[in-house]
Amino acid sequence: MVYHIETSREPDGRWVAKVPALEGLQVYGHSEEETLEEARKVSAMLLYEDNQRGHKILVFYPGRIPDSASIAAES
């Protein structure tokens, strides 16, 4: 499957990748290569799982659980 990934560098030095085919998906990393690799992995999983369920992932930090996930787990 071929899909487009856009990368850019944040002012704080981190790289961000966005996948237009998956609205709202943003993947952050320390290098452009790391960010692209993780964006490809996450995109492949989400596109394979049929993204028509109405769920949206807003941000994915490789190797880190977002604070919002911890808060949701405590509820």
PDB file of N, CA and C in Angstrom:
ATOM      1  N   MET A   1       0.844  -1.177   0.000  1.00  0.00           N
ATOM      2  CA  MET A   1       0.000   0.000   0.000  1.00  0.00           C
ATOM      3  C   MET A   1       0.891   1.243   0.000  1.00  0.00           C
ATOM      4  N   VAL A   2       0.590   2.178  -0.855  1.00  0.00           N
ATOM      5  CA  VAL A   2       1.361   3.413  -0.942  1.00  0.00           C
ATOM      6  C   VAL A   2       0.508   4.553  -0.405  1.00  0.00           C
ATOM      7  N   TYR A   3       1.075   5.336   0.483  1.00  0.00           N
ATOM      8  CA  TYR A   3       0.386   6.494   1.023  1.00  0.00           C
ATOM      9  C   TYR A   3       1.401   7.599   1.254  1.00  0.00           C
ATOM     10  N   HIS A   4       0.954   8.805   1.250  1.00  0.00           N
ATOM     11  CA  HIS A   4       1.806   9.982   1.353  1.00  0.00           C
ATOM     12  C   HIS A   4       2.047  10.329   2.819  1.00  0.00           C
ATOM     13  N   ILE A   5       3.291  10.645   3.178  1.00  0.00           N
ATOM     14  CA  ILE A   5       3.642  11.093   4.526  1.00  0.00           C
ATOM     15  C   ILE A   5       4.369  12.425   4.397  1.00  0.00           C
ATOM     16  N   GLU A   6       3.908  13.421   5.151  1.00  0.00           N
ATOM     17  CA  GLU A   6       4.531  14.739   5.151  1.00  0.00           C
ATOM     18  C   GLU A   6       5.350  14.889   6.425  1.00  0.00           C
ATOM     19  N   THR A   7       6.594  15.361   6.314  1.00  0.00           N
ATOM     20  CA  THR A   7       7.415  15.597   7.498  1.00  0.00           C
ATOM     21  C   THR A   7       7.816  17.061   7.571  1.00  0.00           C
ATOM     22  N   SER A   8       8.014  17.522   8.790  1.00  0.00           N
ATOM     23  CA  SER A   8       8.521  18.871   9.009  1.00  0.00           C
ATOM     24  C   SER A   8       9.213  18.895  10.371  1.00  0.00           C
ATOM     25  N   ARG A   9      10.002  19.916  10.585  1.00  0.00           N
ATOM     26  CA  ARG A   9      10.738  20.035  11.844  1.00  0.00           C
ATOM     27  C   ARG A   9      10.096  21.118  12.699  1.00  0.00           C
ATOM     28  N   GLU A  10       9.857  20.793  13.961  1.00  0.00           N
ATOM     29  CA  GLU A  10       9.270  21.720  14.912  1.00  0.00           C
ATOM     30  C   GLU A  10      10.341  22.706  15.396  1.00  0.00           C
ATOM     31  N   PRO A  11       9.943  23.861  15.922  1.00  0.00           N
ATOM     32  CA  PRO A  11      10.916  24.829  16.438  1.00  0.00           C
ATOM     33  C   PRO A  11      11.808  24.265  17.562  1.00  0.00           C
ATOM     34  N   ASP A  12      11.286  23.286  18.320  1.00  0.00           N
ATOM     35  CA  ASP A  12      12.073  22.704  19.411  1.00  0.00           C
ATOM     36  C   ASP A  12      13.019  21.604  18.939  1.00  0.00           C
ATOM     37  N   GLY A  13      13.067  21.346  17.617  1.00  0.00           N
ATOM     38  CA  GLY A  13      13.997  20.374  17.059  1.00  0.00           C
ATOM     39  C   GLY A  13      13.405  19.010  16.759  1.00  0.00           C
ATOM     40  N   ARG A  14      12.202  18.714  17.296  1.00  0.00           N
ATOM     41  CA  ARG A  14      11.570  17.426  17.010  1.00  0.00           C
ATOM     42  C   ARG A  14      11.066  17.397  15.579  1.00  0.00           C
ATOM     43  N   TRP A  15      10.944  16.191  15.045  1.00  0.00           N
ATOM     44  CA  TRP A  15      10.345  15.990  13.729  1.00  0.00           C
ATOM     45  C   TRP A  15       8.911  15.528  13.910  1.00  0.00           C
ATOM     46  N   VAL A  16       8.037  15.945  13.014  1.00  0.00           N
ATOM     47  CA  VAL A  16       6.644  15.515  13.031  1.00  0.00           C
ATOM     48  C   VAL A  16       6.290  14.987  11.644  1.00  0.00           C
ATOM     49  N   ALA A  17       5.564  13.886  11.619  1.00  0.00           N
ATOM     50  CA  ALA A  17       5.077  13.309  10.370  1.00  0.00           C
ATOM     51  C   ALA A  17       3.557  13.296  10.406  1.00  0.00           C
ATOM     52  N   LYS A  18       2.951  13.677   9.304  1.00  0.00           N
ATOM     53  CA  LYS A  18       1.489  13.661   9.173  1.00  0.00           C
ATOM     54  C   LYS A  18       1.132  12.817   7.966  1.00  0.00           C
ATOM     55  N   VAL A  19       0.043  12.057   8.106  1.00  0.00           N
ATOM     56  CA  VAL A  19      -0.424  11.182   7.034  1.00  0.00           C
ATOM     57  C   VAL A  19      -1.808  11.675   6.619  1.00  0.00           C
ATOM     58  N   PRO A  20      -1.919  12.390   5.496  1.00  0.00           N
ATOM     59  CA  PRO A  20      -3.216  12.930   5.085  1.00  0.00           C
ATOM     60  C   PRO A  20      -4.324  11.878   4.971  1.00  0.00           C
ATOM     61  N   ALA A  21      -3.979  10.637   4.648  1.00  0.00           N
ATOM     62  CA  ALA A  21      -4.992   9.580   4.533  1.00  0.00           C
ATOM     63  C   ALA A  21      -5.600   9.223   5.884  1.00  0.00           C
ATOM     64  N   LEU A  22      -4.930   9.603   6.976  1.00  0.00           N
ATOM     65  CA  LEU A  22      -5.418   9.329   8.328  1.00  0.00           C
ATOM     66  C   LEU A  22      -5.539  10.658   9.068  1.00  0.00           C
ATOM     67  N   GLU A  23      -6.671  11.283   8.916  1.00  0.00           N
ATOM     68  CA  GLU A  23      -6.905  12.609   9.470  1.00  0.00           C
ATOM     69  C   GLU A  23      -6.570  12.662  10.959  1.00  0.00           C
ATOM     70  N   GLY A  24      -5.744  13.620  11.331  1.00  0.00           N
ATOM     71  CA  GLY A  24      -5.404  13.828  12.733  1.00  0.00           C
ATOM     72  C   GLY A  24      -4.179  13.075  13.222  1.00  0.00           C
ATOM     73  N   LEU A  25      -3.642  12.155  12.448  1.00  0.00           N
ATOM     74  CA  LEU A  25      -2.477  11.390  12.884  1.00  0.00           C
ATOM     75  C   LEU A  25      -1.224  12.246  12.804  1.00  0.00           C
ATOM     76  N   GLN A  26      -0.521  12.363  13.924  1.00  0.00           N
ATOM     77  CA  GLN A  26       0.756  13.043  13.982  1.00  0.00           C
ATOM     78  C   GLN A  26       1.715  12.153  14.753  1.00  0.00           C
ATOM     79  N   VAL A  27       2.889  11.922  14.195  1.00  0.00           N
ATOM     80  CA  VAL A  27       3.900  11.091  14.827  1.00  0.00           C
ATOM     81  C   VAL A  27       5.128  11.958  15.044  1.00  0.00           C
ATOM     82  N   TYR A  28       5.640  11.975  16.282  1.00  0.00           N
ATOM     83  CA  TYR A  28       6.813  12.771  16.611  1.00  0.00           C
ATOM     84  C   TYR A  28       8.018  11.881  16.828  1.00  0.00           C
ATOM     85  N   GLY A  29       9.208  12.395  16.498  1.00  0.00           N
ATOM     86  CA  GLY A  29      10.444  11.667  16.714  1.00  0.00           C
ATOM     87  C   GLY A  29      11.628  12.609  16.807  1.00  0.00           C
ATOM     88  N   HIS A  30      12.780  12.022  17.139  1.00  0.00           N
ATOM     89  CA  HIS A  30      13.997  12.821  17.301  1.00  0.00           C
ATOM     90  C   HIS A  30      14.731  13.048  15.988  1.00  0.00           C
ATOM     91  N   SER A  31      14.479  12.203  14.992  1.00  0.00           N
ATOM     92  CA  SER A  31      15.106  12.369  13.682  1.00  0.00           C
ATOM     93  C   SER A  31      14.044  12.153  12.613  1.00  0.00           C
ATOM     94  N   GLU A  32      14.326  12.651  11.413  1.00  0.00           N
ATOM     95  CA  GLU A  32      13.361  12.471  10.330  1.00  0.00           C
ATOM     96  C   GLU A  32      13.192  10.990   9.995  1.00  0.00           C
ATOM     97  N   GLU A  33      14.297  10.240  10.007  1.00  0.00           N
ATOM     98  CA  GLU A  33      14.237   8.815   9.682  1.00  0.00           C
ATOM     99  C   GLU A  33      13.389   8.051  10.699  1.00  0.00           C
ATOM    100  N   GLU A  34      13.605   8.326  11.999  1.00  0.00           N
ATOM    101  CA  GLU A  34      12.827   7.659  13.047  1.00  0.00           C
ATOM    102  C   GLU A  34      11.345   7.979  12.908  1.00  0.00           C
ATOM    103  N   THR A  35      11.049   9.239  12.656  1.00  0.00           N
ATOM    104  CA  THR A  35       9.663   9.681  12.549  1.00  0.00           C
ATOM    105  C   THR A  35       8.970   9.040  11.351  1.00  0.00           C
ATOM    106  N   LEU A  36       9.652   9.005  10.211  1.00  0.00           N
ATOM    107  CA  LEU A  36       9.080   8.354   9.026  1.00  0.00           C
ATOM    108  C   LEU A  36       8.845   6.867   9.256  1.00  0.00           C
ATOM    109  N   GLU A  37       9.797   6.198   9.879  1.00  0.00           N
ATOM    110  CA  GLU A  37       9.661   4.763  10.136  1.00  0.00           C
ATOM    111  C   GLU A  37       8.449   4.484  11.023  1.00  0.00           C
ATOM    112  N   GLU A  38       8.312   5.247  12.098  1.00  0.00           N
ATOM    113  CA  GLU A  38       7.179   5.034  13.007  1.00  0.00           C
ATOM    114  C   GLU A  38       5.857   5.402  12.340  1.00  0.00           C
ATOM    115  N   ALA A  39       5.845   6.464  11.537  1.00  0.00           N
ATOM    116  CA  ALA A  39       4.617   6.860  10.823  1.00  0.00           C
ATOM    117  C   ALA A  39       4.193   5.767   9.847  1.00  0.00           C
ATOM    118  N   ARG A  40       5.167   5.145   9.180  1.00  0.00           N
ATOM    119  CA  ARG A  40       4.841   4.045   8.253  1.00  0.00           C
ATOM    120  C   ARG A  40       4.226   2.868   9.006  1.00  0.00           C
ATOM    121  N   LYS A  41       4.794   2.522  10.166  1.00  0.00           N
ATOM    122  CA  LYS A  41       4.283   1.392  10.949  1.00  0.00           C
ATOM    123  C   LYS A  41       2.851   1.653  11.422  1.00  0.00           C
ATOM    124  N   VAL A  42       2.642   2.821  12.030  1.00  0.00           N
ATOM    125  CA  VAL A  42       1.314   3.147  12.565  1.00  0.00           C
ATOM    126  C   VAL A  42       0.297   3.246  11.430  1.00  0.00           C
ATOM    127  N   SER A  43       0.666   3.887  10.336  1.00  0.00           N
ATOM    128  CA  SER A  43      -0.241   4.036   9.192  1.00  0.00           C
ATOM    129  C   SER A  43      -0.626   2.682   8.619  1.00  0.00           C
ATOM    130  N   ALA A  44       0.356   1.802   8.474  1.00  0.00           N
ATOM    131  CA  ALA A  44       0.076   0.471   7.931  1.00  0.00           C
ATOM    132  C   ALA A  44      -0.914  -0.275   8.814  1.00  0.00           C
ATOM    133  N   MET A  45      -0.726  -0.174  10.147  1.00  0.00           N
ATOM    134  CA  MET A  45      -1.654  -0.852  11.067  1.00  0.00           C
ATOM    135  C   MET A  45      -3.053  -0.261  10.969  1.00  0.00           C
ATOM    136  N   LEU A  46      -3.152   1.055  10.971  1.00  0.00           N
ATOM    137  CA  LEU A  46      -4.464   1.701  10.963  1.00  0.00           C
ATOM    138  C   LEU A  46      -5.179   1.520   9.632  1.00  0.00           C
ATOM    139  N   LEU A  47      -4.453   1.635   8.533  1.00  0.00           N
ATOM    140  CA  LEU A  47      -5.089   1.464   7.230  1.00  0.00           C
ATOM    141  C   LEU A  47      -5.500   0.009   7.024  1.00  0.00           C
ATOM    142  N   TYR A  48      -4.732  -0.922   7.551  1.00  0.00           N
ATOM    143  CA  TYR A  48      -5.065  -2.337   7.444  1.00  0.00           C
ATOM    144  C   TYR A  48      -6.318  -2.673   8.250  1.00  0.00           C
ATOM    145  N   GLU A  49      -6.454  -2.048   9.398  1.00  0.00           N
ATOM    146  CA  GLU A  49      -7.583  -2.331  10.293  1.00  0.00           C
ATOM    147  C   GLU A  49      -8.876  -1.651   9.860  1.00  0.00           C
ATOM    148  N   ASP A  50      -8.900  -1.027   8.704  1.00  0.00           N
ATOM    149  CA  ASP A  50     -10.089  -0.353   8.195  1.00  0.00           C
ATOM    150  C   ASP A  50     -10.458   0.809   9.097  1.00  0.00           C
ATOM    151  N   ASN A  51      -9.982   1.951   8.754  1.00  0.00           N
ATOM    152  CA  ASN A  51     -10.126   3.153   9.577  1.00  0.00           C
ATOM    153  C   ASN A  51     -11.533   3.767   9.492  1.00  0.00           C
ATOM    154  N   GLN A  52     -12.543   2.999   9.200  1.00  0.00           N
ATOM    155  CA  GLN A  52     -13.899   3.525   9.070  1.00  0.00           C
ATOM    156  C   GLN A  52     -14.711   3.413  10.357  1.00  0.00           C
ATOM    157  N   ARG A  53     -14.069   3.111  11.446  1.00  0.00           N
ATOM    158  CA  ARG A  53     -14.800   2.921  12.711  1.00  0.00           C
ATOM    159  C   ARG A  53     -15.059   4.214  13.453  1.00  0.00           C
ATOM    160  N   GLY A  54     -14.564   5.336  12.957  1.00  0.00           N
ATOM    161  CA  GLY A  54     -14.803   6.620  13.606  1.00  0.00           C
ATOM    162  C   GLY A  54     -13.802   6.956  14.689  1.00  0.00           C
ATOM    163  N   HIS A  55     -12.790   6.120  14.906  1.00  0.00           N
ATOM    164  CA  HIS A  55     -11.771   6.408  15.908  1.00  0.00           C
ATOM    165  C   HIS A  55     -10.680   7.235  15.272  1.00  0.00           C
ATOM    166  N   LYS A  56     -10.141   8.179  16.041  1.00  0.00           N
ATOM    167  CA  LYS A  56      -9.052   9.004  15.535  1.00  0.00           C
ATOM    168  C   LYS A  56      -7.926   9.031  16.548  1.00  0.00           C
ATOM    169  N   ILE A  57      -6.703   8.836  16.067  1.00  0.00           N
ATOM    170  CA  ILE A  57      -5.520   8.983  16.907  1.00  0.00           C
ATOM    171  C   ILE A  57      -4.981  10.371  16.620  1.00  0.00           C
ATOM    172  N   LEU A  58      -4.812  11.164  17.654  1.00  0.00           N
ATOM    173  CA  LEU A  58      -4.360  12.527  17.446  1.00  0.00           C
ATOM    174  C   LEU A  58      -2.848  12.632  17.411  1.00  0.00           C
ATOM    175  N   VAL A  59      -2.156  11.969  18.336  1.00  0.00           N
ATOM    176  CA  VAL A  59      -0.706  12.063  18.407  1.00  0.00           C
ATOM    177  C   VAL A  59      -0.141  10.727  18.848  1.00  0.00           C
ATOM    178  N   PHE A  60       0.975  10.321  18.262  1.00  0.00           N
ATOM    179  CA  PHE A  60       1.660   9.093  18.647  1.00  0.00           C
ATOM    180  C   PHE A  60       3.112   9.422  18.918  1.00  0.00           C
ATOM    181  N   TYR A  61       3.566   9.159  20.142  1.00  0.00           N
ATOM    182  CA  TYR A  61       4.959   9.352  20.515  1.00  0.00           C
ATOM    183  C   TYR A  61       5.601   7.973  20.612  1.00  0.00           C
ATOM    184  N   PRO A  62       6.538   7.645  19.720  1.00  0.00           N
ATOM    185  CA  PRO A  62       7.165   6.319  19.772  1.00  0.00           C
ATOM    186  C   PRO A  62       7.789   6.051  21.141  1.00  0.00           C
ATOM    187  N   GLY A  63       7.455   4.904  21.717  1.00  0.00           N
ATOM    188  CA  GLY A  63       8.043   4.501  22.985  1.00  0.00           C
ATOM    189  C   GLY A  63       7.493   5.202  24.203  1.00  0.00           C
ATOM    190  N   ARG A  64       6.418   5.957  24.084  1.00  0.00           N
ATOM    191  CA  ARG A  64       5.877   6.700  25.223  1.00  0.00           C
ATOM    192  C   ARG A  64       4.356   6.642  25.200  1.00  0.00           C
ATOM    193  N   ILE A  65       3.770   6.422  26.363  1.00  0.00           N
ATOM    194  CA  ILE A  65       2.314   6.432  26.473  1.00  0.00           C
ATOM    195  C   ILE A  65       1.885   7.875  26.723  1.00  0.00           C
ATOM    196  N   PRO A  66       1.000   8.422  25.898  1.00  0.00           N
ATOM    197  CA  PRO A  66       0.544   9.801  26.098  1.00  0.00           C
ATOM    198  C   PRO A  66      -0.120   9.984  27.455  1.00  0.00           C
ATOM    199  N   ASP A  67       0.011  11.177  28.021  1.00  0.00           N
ATOM    200  CA  ASP A  67      -0.602  11.495  29.309  1.00  0.00           C
ATOM    201  C   ASP A  67      -2.104  11.266  29.289  1.00  0.00           C
ATOM    202  N   SER A  68      -2.749  11.555  28.174  1.00  0.00           N
ATOM    203  CA  SER A  68      -4.204  11.393  28.072  1.00  0.00           C
ATOM    204  C   SER A  68      -4.605   9.928  28.235  1.00  0.00           C
ATOM    205  N   ALA A  69      -3.759   8.994  27.800  1.00  0.00           N
ATOM    206  CA  ALA A  69      -4.060   7.573  27.946  1.00  0.00           C
ATOM    207  C   ALA A  69      -3.986   7.165  29.412  1.00  0.00           C
ATOM    208  N   SER A  70      -3.042   7.737  30.140  1.00  0.00           N
ATOM    209  CA  SER A  70      -2.905   7.432  31.576  1.00  0.00           C
ATOM    210  C   SER A  70      -4.113   7.953  32.335  1.00  0.00           C
ATOM    211  N   ILE A  71      -4.548   9.143  31.991  1.00  0.00           N
ATOM    212  CA  ILE A  71      -5.707   9.747  32.656  1.00  0.00           C
ATOM    213  C   ILE A  71      -6.960   8.918  32.369  1.00  0.00           C
ATOM    214  N   ALA A  72      -7.143   8.485  31.128  1.00  0.00           N
ATOM    215  CA  ALA A  72      -8.309   7.690  30.754  1.00  0.00           C
ATOM    216  C   ALA A  72      -8.305   6.342  31.471  1.00  0.00           C
ATOM    217  N   ALA A  73      -7.125   5.758  31.679  1.00  0.00           N
ATOM    218  CA  ALA A  73      -7.025   4.470  32.345  1.00  0.00           C
ATOM    219  C   ALA A  73      -7.389   4.576  33.816  1.00  0.00           C
ATOM    220  N   GLU A  74      -7.154   5.752  34.420  1.00  0.00           N
ATOM    221  CA  GLU A  74      -7.470   5.949  35.824  1.00  0.00           C
ATOM    222  C   GLU A  74      -8.954   6.157  36.070  1.00  0.00           C
ATOM    223  N   SER A  75      -9.681   6.552  35.044  1.00  0.00           N
ATOM    224  CA  SER A  75     -11.120   6.854  35.196  1.00  0.00           C
ATOM    225  C   SER A  75     -11.940   5.607  35.366  1.00  0.00           C
TER     226      SER A  75
END
